[in-house]
Structures are given as structure tokens and as C-alpha cells.
């Protein structure tokens, strides 16, 4: 959950966010009217040739990965990959000197601040980028689930082989919840764990039948652990007694069964599924599999015990990553992000991607092999997503052109999610020109407490340095990039407690991008997939919407166009907020003192634009 700290109190933040979203949705509805030619090549919309080129490139890229995956039969060690993913994730804090800053709304949220060093230039007066964000602390009710297969797995107390998979999911739900109670208690919060006495004889039965609960009382309201589960249609059992934490005992029970049944890989996927639960607390019931995925193979026996111990020592990191509202979704979506594809070409990029991957989606095994071989660090999360039938939802998010973005999570994990993480270059630039991607990245990095651009893909085109605002021009020579990162937990007193004692280095990524968007009005017709325009329009509009809000205006002059050319672009349906259907929202004042005349105001504004365009230089 992104939050602009400069807006004031939490209630105002949520109200502003809701109003912004409503405004975006209304404007987008007007942008997506059927057009005679959805790809006219008008300087904003790409040409058919561009679309075809990007679609083909994307399709062939994924098909190459498919061929490589078919040749590679080596299993991926899920334990090693999850440890690698968690390596730089900040641990959830324990034993803080004073209470955490908590926002109580539908859920409980913890306040955090992320900081990036963005330049090594000693002359820069804004070397640090700061952003406030929130972590889920507790949810109002357990996550509802239903089972993928017919049968009642909870009625069984003994499982072997892959039938134990569901029990492992329930066990990790308990383990993270019990550890959550320990952590919150150490910070002075009223968190409790309830269940009857658990021992080696009844542990699995207690876990399978959800004969436990983990909760916190805050402000007189009861909340639950973000990993709490309750089968759809069942009621929560509230007759357990208060219990001491049994996290280590439960971990040992899981370790023993993993060693006995040789199902450590399955256990890691079960953990990854549970880590995805907090962000699913606001949705419909989650589907849980009763059997383990057939794509897994046993890892090396020699490394089994040591790696499992290393993972269990990272439970605090599991809590932090799991409780990032859109963090895991942003990681899943990142596999489809290509930093060389500008916002107006996302439709073609996702068309090629879906053409290559959707035929593999049903089987799951080949699709997972393709994704996991290319992005091995994300293999546990993607395997978990396939297990709980989340792939279609992730596809939809990406195909819409505006997948979720979480820069703190991207910084922890070293994953590239946005163009602001990339250093761009282009062959089509004059000495006094700058890519818009670099302009907007600089604008974000030097503007305090700003949200990142709403869409991850870079804006198209270029601009002249004389057209930049004063602040960007001042910082051009400082080479701002996301270089080093650290995070702070915010206390109720406003104090900041560092989650890392030192800064974490950010990965360096270079990419080339086209400096111009070609125009081609005389093109033939080609077959277009559904929603192609929607994806590019969504991505383009959200990217420019962000720029318009940061700059409190929009200026697209490159330095050589006529006023009519600039006006055409600024009024483009993929960019402009104004729409002929917006008249109903115009302020009405029937008094003689003042009457709003939209046409008159627009003429006045365009007169100013024309005057500036015609001015020398």
C-alpha cells in the first residue's frame, strides 16, 4: 500500500486515494471508446508495424525460453531459492523501545519509511529519496478457503506422500501465526495464541482441524493473524485456552515429517502459499490443493537439514515480505516486465507474451519450468501461485497494462519492477535532448515523499533540456539512480528505528529504448486481439496521469512542433483527462455573479499555449 506522507492524516490519505482512483476510472472509461483504427500511428498510439514487431519479439523471446526449459531437466531447489529471495528482506522488528505506529482501519497496518541513496555526487542537496509505506499487521477475520479436490482432508489424522501437502499448509499457517504472537508480544502488543495442549500425538489433528487461533486486541477491536485460515462455511472455534507459543516445537514436527517423507520441497511451496495469504484476506475464498504439485522433485539429502535450519532462522523476514500488501503480487508480475517496452506498446508486448504462455497455462508443469528457469529466485512463489490457481489473476493484472508495483519489495529482493530502477540510453538523441523516461525518473527521485509512477513501463519519446523544469535541470548532472536502500520502522512517537544497520546495494540495470514514436497514417488492417488497446491505453494514461499530478500540469513540447501538433498530443484520448462527457461534472453556479464556461476557459488556456509555442527558443 503506497502512501504519500505529505497529504496529512490517514483518513485524508484514504479519501484522496479513493477520489484519485474514481477520477482515473471515469477518465479511462472515456478513453476506451471503440475507434475506427485502434493503432493509427499518431505519435501516441503505435503504428501497426510497431505493434507487430513488439508482439513478435515478445512471443519469440518466450518461445526461446520454452525450448531452453525443455532441454533443462535439472530440478530447482526451492529451499535455496526462497533463502536467496529473503536474503536482504528486513526482519520484522522485535523488542522495540517504544510502541509501533499503527493505523487501525479495516486491517491493522504498521507504518514504515524507505530510503534510497540516489547519487554519489557530493554537490547534490537531495541525495536521498524517501517514501512512506505500510505493512499488514493483522486482519479482521481469518482467510476463507475451499479445497480443490473432493473429500475431507481434515477428517484424516495420518497422511503420507503428497497427501500431506495440505497439512503442511496448515502447519505453516500455525507456525507463522505463533511466531507473529511472539513478535508482537515482544513489542508490548496484546497478542495471544489460543489452543489446547499440543504434543506429538495430537499436533497434526489440531493443525488440520484449526483447533487454534492467534489474535490481537487493539483499540477494543479483535483482529487475527494475517495467516489465519478458516474453511468456507465453517465457524471459528472460540473455546480454546490461552497457550504458550510452540513455534519451535511446530517447526521440529514439520522438519521431522519432511525428513521422513522426503518432502522438503513440498514444504517450502506450502510455506510460500501461506506467505501469499495476507494479501488474499480481502478477496473471495482461496483455493487450497490437497495434493502436492507434480512438478517438484526431491532436493539433495546432503543439504536438506542445514538449508531448512537456515530458512527457519529467517521467519522474521517471511513475516515482512508476506505482510507487504501487494509485494508478492508485484514480484509475480515482474516476470512479464520488459524495461525496453514503452507504455504505449504494452498491448503488443502482452499479446506476444500471452500467445506464447497461455497454451502452457492449463498443464502448469511446462509453464512453471519456463518461468522458474528464467526467474529461479521467484520459483517458490510462482509454484505456489499455480497451486492455488492464481495464475489467471496474475495474467489479468499484467495484461491490463498496470500491474502492481512495490519498490521497497523490489529493493529487498533485487527484482526489477519499474523503469525508475533502470538506466536508459538511446541512439536517437541530440546533444541537448533527454529521454522522457530519464526526465520522469529524475522527477520522481528528486521530489520528496512522492508515489512512484502508477505504471511500471517507461513513457515514450524525448524532450529538450530547455523544456525541463528548473529542479530536473539542476539535477541532471548528478546522475540520480536507486543506488543503496534501507528501511525504518516508525514508532508511535514518530521516531525511526532502522531495519538494516547498513544500506543494501541495488542492482544496476541498463536498457536501450526508442527515442521517438513513429507516425504512419497510411497502414493496412491487421487482426488485433481483444483488449490490446486497453492495455496500452491504461499504461499510457496512468503514466501520464502521474506526471500531470507531480508537475501539476502537462507539457509535451519537444521544441520543434507547431502549436497544433502539441495540442493534438495533449488532447489525445490516451493522455488527456478532458472528455466531452465530462460536462456533467462541471461546477454549476446559476448566480449572475459567476458562471462557469468551459469552452471559454479552454480557449484562454490554449491562447497561452500558442503564445508560448510561438515564442523564440
PDB file of C-alpha atoms in Angstrom, residues 102-105 107-109 137-141 180-181 184-185 188-194 213-226:
ATOM      1  CA  UNK A 102      -0.237   1.540  13.874  1.00  0.00           C
ATOM      2  CA  UNK A 103      -3.035   2.583  11.527  1.00  0.00           C
ATOM      3  CA  UNK A 104      -6.340   0.966  12.531  1.00  0.00           C
ATOM      4  CA  UNK A 105      -8.806   0.696   9.684  1.00  0.00           C
ATOM      5  CA  UNK A 107      -6.994  -4.106   8.993  1.00  0.00           C
ATOM      6  CA  UNK A 108      -4.154  -3.075  11.266  1.00  0.00           C
ATOM      7  CA  UNK A 109      -1.211  -1.565   9.387  1.00  0.00           C
ATOM      8  CA  UNK A 137      -0.124  -6.258  10.968  1.00  0.00           C
ATOM      9  CA  UNK A 138      -3.466  -8.044  11.438  1.00  0.00           C
ATOM     10  CA  UNK A 139      -6.687  -8.818   9.546  1.00  0.00           C
ATOM     11  CA  UNK A 140     -10.343  -8.547  10.679  1.00  0.00           C
ATOM     12  CA  UNK A 141     -11.159 -12.232  10.091  1.00  0.00           C
ATOM     13  CA  UNK A 180       3.699 -13.453  14.979  1.00  0.00           C
ATOM     14  CA  UNK A 181       2.293 -13.661  18.533  1.00  0.00           C
ATOM     15  CA  UNK A 184       4.028  -8.706  18.811  1.00  0.00           C
ATOM     16  CA  UNK A 185       4.257  -9.565  22.499  1.00  0.00           C
ATOM     17  CA  UNK A 188       4.222  -4.727  24.036  1.00  0.00           C
ATOM     18  CA  UNK A 189       1.121  -5.530  21.964  1.00  0.00           C
ATOM     19  CA  UNK A 190      -1.823  -7.561  23.275  1.00  0.00           C
ATOM     20  CA  UNK A 191      -1.416 -10.618  21.018  1.00  0.00           C
ATOM     21  CA  UNK A 192      -2.453 -14.081  22.185  1.00  0.00           C
ATOM     22  CA  UNK A 193      -2.343 -17.681  20.972  1.00  0.00           C
ATOM     23  CA  UNK A 194      -5.219 -19.983  21.959  1.00  0.00           C
ATOM     24  CA  UNK A 213      -6.336 -19.150  16.836  1.00  0.00           C
ATOM     25  CA  UNK A 214      -3.926 -16.208  17.011  1.00  0.00           C
ATOM     26  CA  UNK A 215      -5.369 -12.773  17.662  1.00  0.00           C
ATOM     27  CA  UNK A 216      -4.638  -9.256  18.844  1.00  0.00           C
ATOM     28  CA  UNK A 217      -6.877  -6.793  20.652  1.00  0.00           C
ATOM     29  CA  UNK A 218      -6.296  -3.206  19.516  1.00  0.00           C
ATOM     30  CA  UNK A 219      -8.488  -0.244  20.384  1.00  0.00           C
ATOM     31  CA  UNK A 220     -11.173  -2.581  21.692  1.00  0.00           C
ATOM     32  CA  UNK A 221     -11.390  -4.396  18.328  1.00  0.00           C
ATOM     33  CA  UNK A 222     -10.329  -8.008  17.771  1.00  0.00           C
ATOM     34  CA  UNK A 223      -8.046  -8.792  14.819  1.00  0.00           C
ATOM     35  CA  UNK A 224      -6.436 -12.024  13.670  1.00  0.00           C
ATOM     36  CA  UNK A 225      -3.056 -13.203  12.488  1.00  0.00           C
ATOM     37  CA  UNK A 226      -2.670 -12.497   8.738  1.00  0.00           C
TER      38      UNK A 226
END
